Amino acid sequence: MKIWTSEHTFNHPWEVIAQATWKKYPNPINTAILGTDVLERRVVDGILHSHRLVSSIWGLPRWLQNVIGPANTFYASEHSAVNPTAKSMVLNTRNVTFRKYITVDEFVSYEPHPECCEKTVMKQEAVISVEGVPFSDYVEDLICDTIMVNANKGRQAIEWVIENIKSEIRGFKRLTQNASEEL
């Protein structure tokens, strides 16, 4: 079993990061994520609970696919809770594909920075376990390395979404300004 952890501080308030997180896929930075499908969404006591199915492509080595089976698309189940009052967003994701051999449990949280409300702290943890496969330590390391690379791409994707939103807002401002000048 391998455990990977990471912490990152975004220079944006929690509300901006929470919104960008929902809009982060698909994006041109991490093309491995094909899409997300909402399976269930409900509000309980002011907390938004969602269950999504995430589809992605993982480049598993051919020899590993020969052992555990080929797959073009991998699926993961993501459960999230967003509490706007407490300014907390938590996502728990577990792979569905190849669960017999590979288990990846990922936990991600977003909360305001304790010293600066204009920043958001993201904490990530992934627990990787591979069983019944030759070279399981090697496969765990390979998956851990892939998660690390994809986590970095995920942070870049959030920044990409925020920049796109800002660009759209600037465009709307120009349109409304031009429209009001024409009146």
mmCIF file of C-alpha atoms in Angstrom:
data_model
loop_
_atom_site.group_PDB
_atom_site.id
_atom_site.type_symbol
_atom_site.label_atom_id
_atom_site.label_comp_id
_atom_site.label_asym_id
_atom_site.label_seq_id
_atom_site.Cartn_x
_atom_site.Cartn_y
_atom_site.Cartn_z
ATOM 1 C CA MET A 1 0.000 0.000 0.000
ATOM 2 C CA LYS A 2 1.195 3.505 -0.873
ATOM 3 C CA ILE A 3 -0.089 6.773 0.534
ATOM 4 C CA TRP A 4 0.384 9.999 -1.389
ATOM 5 C CA THR A 5 -0.408 13.395 0.121
ATOM 6 C CA SER A 6 -0.283 16.946 -1.115
ATOM 7 C CA GLU A 7 -1.275 20.400 0.054
ATOM 8 C CA HIS A 8 -1.665 23.447 -2.170
ATOM 9 C CA THR A 9 -2.760 27.022 -1.539
ATOM 10 C CA PHE A 10 -4.767 28.809 -4.216
ATOM 11 C CA ASN A 11 -4.674 32.607 -4.312
ATOM 12 C CA HIS A 12 -8.450 32.746 -4.680
ATOM 13 C CA PRO A 13 -11.274 32.746 -2.126
ATOM 14 C CA TRP A 14 -13.027 29.479 -1.276
ATOM 15 C CA GLU A 15 -16.210 30.389 -3.215
ATOM 16 C CA VAL A 16 -14.228 30.857 -6.439
ATOM 17 C CA ILE A 17 -12.331 27.570 -5.998
ATOM 18 C CA ALA A 18 -15.502 25.627 -5.139
ATOM 19 C CA GLN A 19 -17.224 26.902 -8.306
ATOM 20 C CA ALA A 20 -14.162 26.245 -10.477
ATOM 21 C CA THR A 21 -13.870 22.693 -9.131
ATOM 22 C CA TRP A 22 -17.323 21.839 -10.508
ATOM 23 C CA LYS A 23 -16.370 23.221 -13.928
ATOM 24 C CA LYS A 24 -12.883 21.766 -14.184
ATOM 25 C CA TYR A 25 -13.677 18.854 -16.531
ATOM 26 C CA PRO A 26 -13.244 18.551 -19.408
ATOM 27 C CA ASN A 27 -10.220 20.792 -19.895
ATOM 28 C CA PRO A 28 -7.241 20.937 -22.276
ATOM 29 C CA ILE A 29 -4.697 20.504 -19.461
ATOM 30 C CA ASN A 30 -5.730 17.040 -18.318
ATOM 31 C CA THR A 31 -7.263 15.257 -21.267
ATOM 32 C CA ALA A 32 -7.230 11.924 -19.402
ATOM 33 C CA ILE A 33 -10.540 12.821 -17.758
ATOM 34 C CA LEU A 34 -13.227 12.177 -20.336
ATOM 35 C CA GLY A 35 -16.151 13.428 -18.308
ATOM 36 C CA THR A 36 -18.271 13.358 -15.187
ATOM 37 C CA ASP A 37 -21.869 12.265 -14.889
ATOM 38 C CA VAL A 38 -24.069 13.239 -11.952
ATOM 39 C CA LEU A 39 -25.779 10.135 -10.590
ATOM 40 C CA GLU A 40 -27.426 11.803 -7.591
ATOM 41 C CA ARG A 41 -27.554 15.287 -6.101
ATOM 42 C CA ARG A 42 -29.444 16.457 -3.041
ATOM 43 C CA VAL A 43 -29.330 19.113 -0.317
ATOM 44 C CA VAL A 44 -29.532 17.934 3.283
ATOM 45 C CA ASP A 45 -29.403 20.486 6.102
ATOM 46 C CA GLY A 46 -27.923 23.083 3.738
ATOM 47 C CA ILE A 47 -25.138 20.772 2.523
ATOM 48 C CA LEU A 48 -24.996 19.812 -1.156
ATOM 49 C CA HIS A 49 -24.285 16.094 -1.543
ATOM 50 C CA SER A 50 -23.366 14.767 -4.981
ATOM 51 C CA HIS A 51 -22.499 11.375 -6.378
ATOM 52 C CA ARG A 52 -20.759 11.458 -9.752
ATOM 53 C CA LEU A 53 -19.248 8.877 -12.054
ATOM 54 C CA VAL A 54 -15.876 10.002 -13.401
ATOM 55 C CA SER A 55 -14.619 8.439 -16.631
ATOM 56 C CA SER A 56 -10.951 8.625 -17.559
ATOM 57 C CA ILE A 57 -8.146 7.071 -19.541
ATOM 58 C CA TRP A 58 -5.155 5.626 -17.715
ATOM 59 C CA GLY A 59 -2.166 4.481 -19.717
ATOM 60 C CA LEU A 60 -1.577 1.138 -18.038
ATOM 61 C CA PRO A 61 1.341 -0.849 -19.422
ATOM 62 C CA ARG A 62 0.348 -3.613 -21.855
ATOM 63 C CA TRP A 63 1.801 -6.338 -19.596
ATOM 64 C CA LEU A 64 -0.441 -5.162 -16.733
ATOM 65 C CA GLN A 65 -3.497 -5.128 -19.002
ATOM 66 C CA ASN A 66 -2.621 -8.715 -19.979
ATOM 67 C CA VAL A 67 -2.789 -9.656 -16.277
ATOM 68 C CA ILE A 68 -5.857 -7.720 -15.087
ATOM 69 C CA GLY A 69 -7.659 -7.221 -18.381
ATOM 70 C CA PRO A 70 -7.813 -4.518 -21.036
ATOM 71 C CA ALA A 71 -9.795 -1.346 -20.524
ATOM 72 C CA ASN A 72 -10.053 1.767 -22.630
ATOM 73 C CA THR A 73 -12.057 3.716 -20.084
ATOM 74 C CA PHE A 74 -11.709 3.619 -16.317
ATOM 75 C CA TYR A 75 -14.465 4.630 -13.945
ATOM 76 C CA ALA A 76 -14.430 6.072 -10.457
ATOM 77 C CA SER A 77 -17.219 6.885 -8.027
ATOM 78 C CA GLU A 78 -17.000 10.348 -6.469
ATOM 79 C CA HIS A 79 -19.021 11.433 -3.427
ATOM 80 C CA SER A 80 -18.831 15.073 -2.426
ATOM 81 C CA ALA A 81 -20.236 17.382 0.202
ATOM 82 C CA VAL A 82 -20.252 21.163 -0.121
ATOM 83 C CA ASN A 83 -21.111 23.191 2.952
ATOM 84 C CA PRO A 84 -21.352 26.863 1.941
ATOM 85 C CA THR A 85 -21.944 28.006 5.531
ATOM 86 C CA ALA A 86 -18.798 26.341 6.866
ATOM 87 C CA LYS A 87 -16.971 26.964 3.568
ATOM 88 C CA SER A 88 -15.977 23.353 3.216
ATOM 89 C CA MET A 89 -15.868 21.167 0.111
ATOM 90 C CA VAL A 90 -14.889 17.505 0.440
ATOM 91 C CA LEU A 91 -14.590 14.934 -2.351
ATOM 92 C CA ASN A 92 -14.031 11.209 -1.838
ATOM 93 C CA THR A 93 -13.284 9.190 -4.950
ATOM 94 C CA ARG A 94 -12.809 5.438 -5.351
ATOM 95 C CA ASN A 95 -12.054 3.552 -8.532
ATOM 96 C CA VAL A 96 -14.704 1.177 -9.848
ATOM 97 C CA THR A 97 -12.691 -0.403 -12.671
ATOM 98 C CA PHE A 98 -10.314 -3.249 -11.681
ATOM 99 C CA ARG A 99 -11.341 -3.121 -7.995
ATOM 100 C CA LYS A 100 -10.377 -6.788 -7.714
ATOM 101 C CA TYR A 101 -6.710 -5.848 -8.247
ATOM 102 C CA ILE A 102 -6.282 -2.109 -7.761
ATOM 103 C CA THR A 103 -7.855 0.140 -5.159
ATOM 104 C CA VAL A 104 -7.349 3.884 -5.251
ATOM 105 C CA ASP A 105 -9.126 5.951 -2.620
ATOM 106 C CA GLU A 106 -8.667 9.687 -2.977
ATOM 107 C CA PHE A 107 -9.706 12.370 -0.516
ATOM 108 C CA VAL A 108 -9.665 16.066 -1.448
ATOM 109 C CA SER A 109 -10.735 18.987 0.725
ATOM 110 C CA TYR A 110 -10.991 22.711 0.055
ATOM 111 C CA GLU A 111 -11.196 25.187 2.925
ATOM 112 C CA PRO A 112 -10.375 28.871 3.400
ATOM 113 C CA HIS A 113 -6.768 29.540 4.365
ATOM 114 C CA PRO A 114 -6.664 29.959 8.171
ATOM 115 C CA GLU A 115 -4.715 33.232 7.941
ATOM 116 C CA CYS A 116 -6.073 34.788 4.727
ATOM 117 C CA CYS A 117 -9.702 34.487 3.615
ATOM 118 C CA GLU A 118 -8.707 35.430 0.052
ATOM 119 C CA LYS A 119 -6.847 32.112 -0.265
ATOM 120 C CA THR A 120 -7.980 28.486 -0.262
ATOM 121 C CA VAL A 121 -6.128 25.429 1.012
ATOM 122 C CA MET A 122 -6.544 22.192 -0.904
ATOM 123 C CA LYS A 123 -5.457 18.970 0.782
ATOM 124 C CA GLN A 124 -5.222 15.705 -1.125
ATOM 125 C CA GLU A 125 -4.552 12.167 -0.073
ATOM 126 C CA ALA A 126 -4.584 8.999 -2.150
ATOM 127 C CA VAL A 127 -4.283 5.492 -0.778
ATOM 128 C CA ILE A 128 -3.183 3.007 -3.428
ATOM 129 C CA SER A 129 -3.324 -0.742 -2.941
ATOM 130 C CA VAL A 130 -2.473 -3.379 -5.546
ATOM 131 C CA GLU A 131 -3.028 -7.087 -4.923
ATOM 132 C CA GLY A 132 -2.881 -10.233 -7.039
ATOM 133 C CA VAL A 133 -0.614 -8.617 -9.632
ATOM 134 C CA PRO A 134 3.078 -9.303 -10.247
ATOM 135 C CA PHE A 135 5.369 -6.461 -9.200
ATOM 136 C CA SER A 136 2.601 -4.914 -7.069
ATOM 137 C CA ASP A 137 5.039 -2.439 -5.439
ATOM 138 C CA TYR A 138 6.101 -1.261 -8.892
ATOM 139 C CA VAL A 139 2.469 -0.883 -9.994
ATOM 140 C CA GLU A 140 1.637 1.062 -6.820
ATOM 141 C CA ASP A 141 4.587 3.384 -7.506
ATOM 142 C CA LEU A 142 3.464 3.809 -11.118
ATOM 143 C CA ILE A 143 -0.076 4.724 -10.050
ATOM 144 C CA CYS A 144 1.259 7.033 -7.334
ATOM 145 C CA ASP A 145 3.430 8.855 -9.891
ATOM 146 C CA THR A 146 0.452 9.198 -12.241
ATOM 147 C CA ILE A 147 -1.688 10.625 -9.435
ATOM 148 C CA MET A 148 1.021 13.160 -8.618
ATOM 149 C CA VAL A 149 1.242 14.318 -12.250
ATOM 150 C CA ASN A 150 -2.552 14.449 -12.611
ATOM 151 C CA ALA A 151 -2.927 16.353 -9.321
ATOM 152 C CA ASN A 152 -0.652 19.060 -10.675
ATOM 153 C CA LYS A 153 -2.699 19.149 -13.882
ATOM 154 C CA GLY A 154 -5.869 19.381 -11.787
ATOM 155 C CA ARG A 155 -4.570 22.463 -9.965
ATOM 156 C CA GLN A 156 -3.628 24.025 -13.309
ATOM 157 C CA ALA A 157 -7.096 23.177 -14.634
ATOM 158 C CA ILE A 158 -8.750 25.037 -11.761
ATOM 159 C CA GLU A 159 -6.649 28.106 -12.597
ATOM 160 C CA TRP A 160 -7.616 27.660 -16.273
ATOM 161 C CA VAL A 161 -11.325 27.602 -15.363
ATOM 162 C CA ILE A 162 -10.968 30.723 -13.206
ATOM 163 C CA GLU A 163 -9.204 32.573 -16.017
ATOM 164 C CA ASN A 164 -11.948 31.536 -18.464
ATOM 165 C CA ILE A 165 -14.638 32.800 -16.084
ATOM 166 C CA LYS A 166 -12.785 36.106 -15.669
ATOM 167 C CA SER A 167 -12.471 36.385 -19.455
ATOM 168 C CA GLU A 168 -16.211 35.780 -19.874
ATOM 169 C CA ILE A 169 -16.970 38.435 -17.269
ATOM 170 C CA ARG A 170 -14.724 40.935 -19.065
ATOM 171 C CA GLY A 171 -16.568 40.124 -22.301
ATOM 172 C CA PHE A 172 -19.967 40.669 -20.658
ATOM 173 C CA LYS A 173 -18.765 43.965 -19.210
ATOM 174 C CA ARG A 174 -17.642 45.133 -22.654
ATOM 175 C CA LEU A 175 -20.976 44.105 -24.186
ATOM 176 C CA THR A 176 -23.034 45.878 -21.543
ATOM 177 C CA GLN A 177 -20.786 48.938 -21.702
ATOM 178 C CA ASN A 178 -21.151 49.087 -25.516
ATOM 179 C CA ALA A 179 -24.903 48.573 -25.252
ATOM 180 C CA SER A 180 -25.303 51.366 -22.692
ATOM 181 C CA GLU A 181 -23.181 53.725 -24.832
ATOM 182 C CA GLU A 182 -25.464 53.071 -27.811
ATOM 183 C CA LEU A 183 -28.521 54.115 -25.781
#
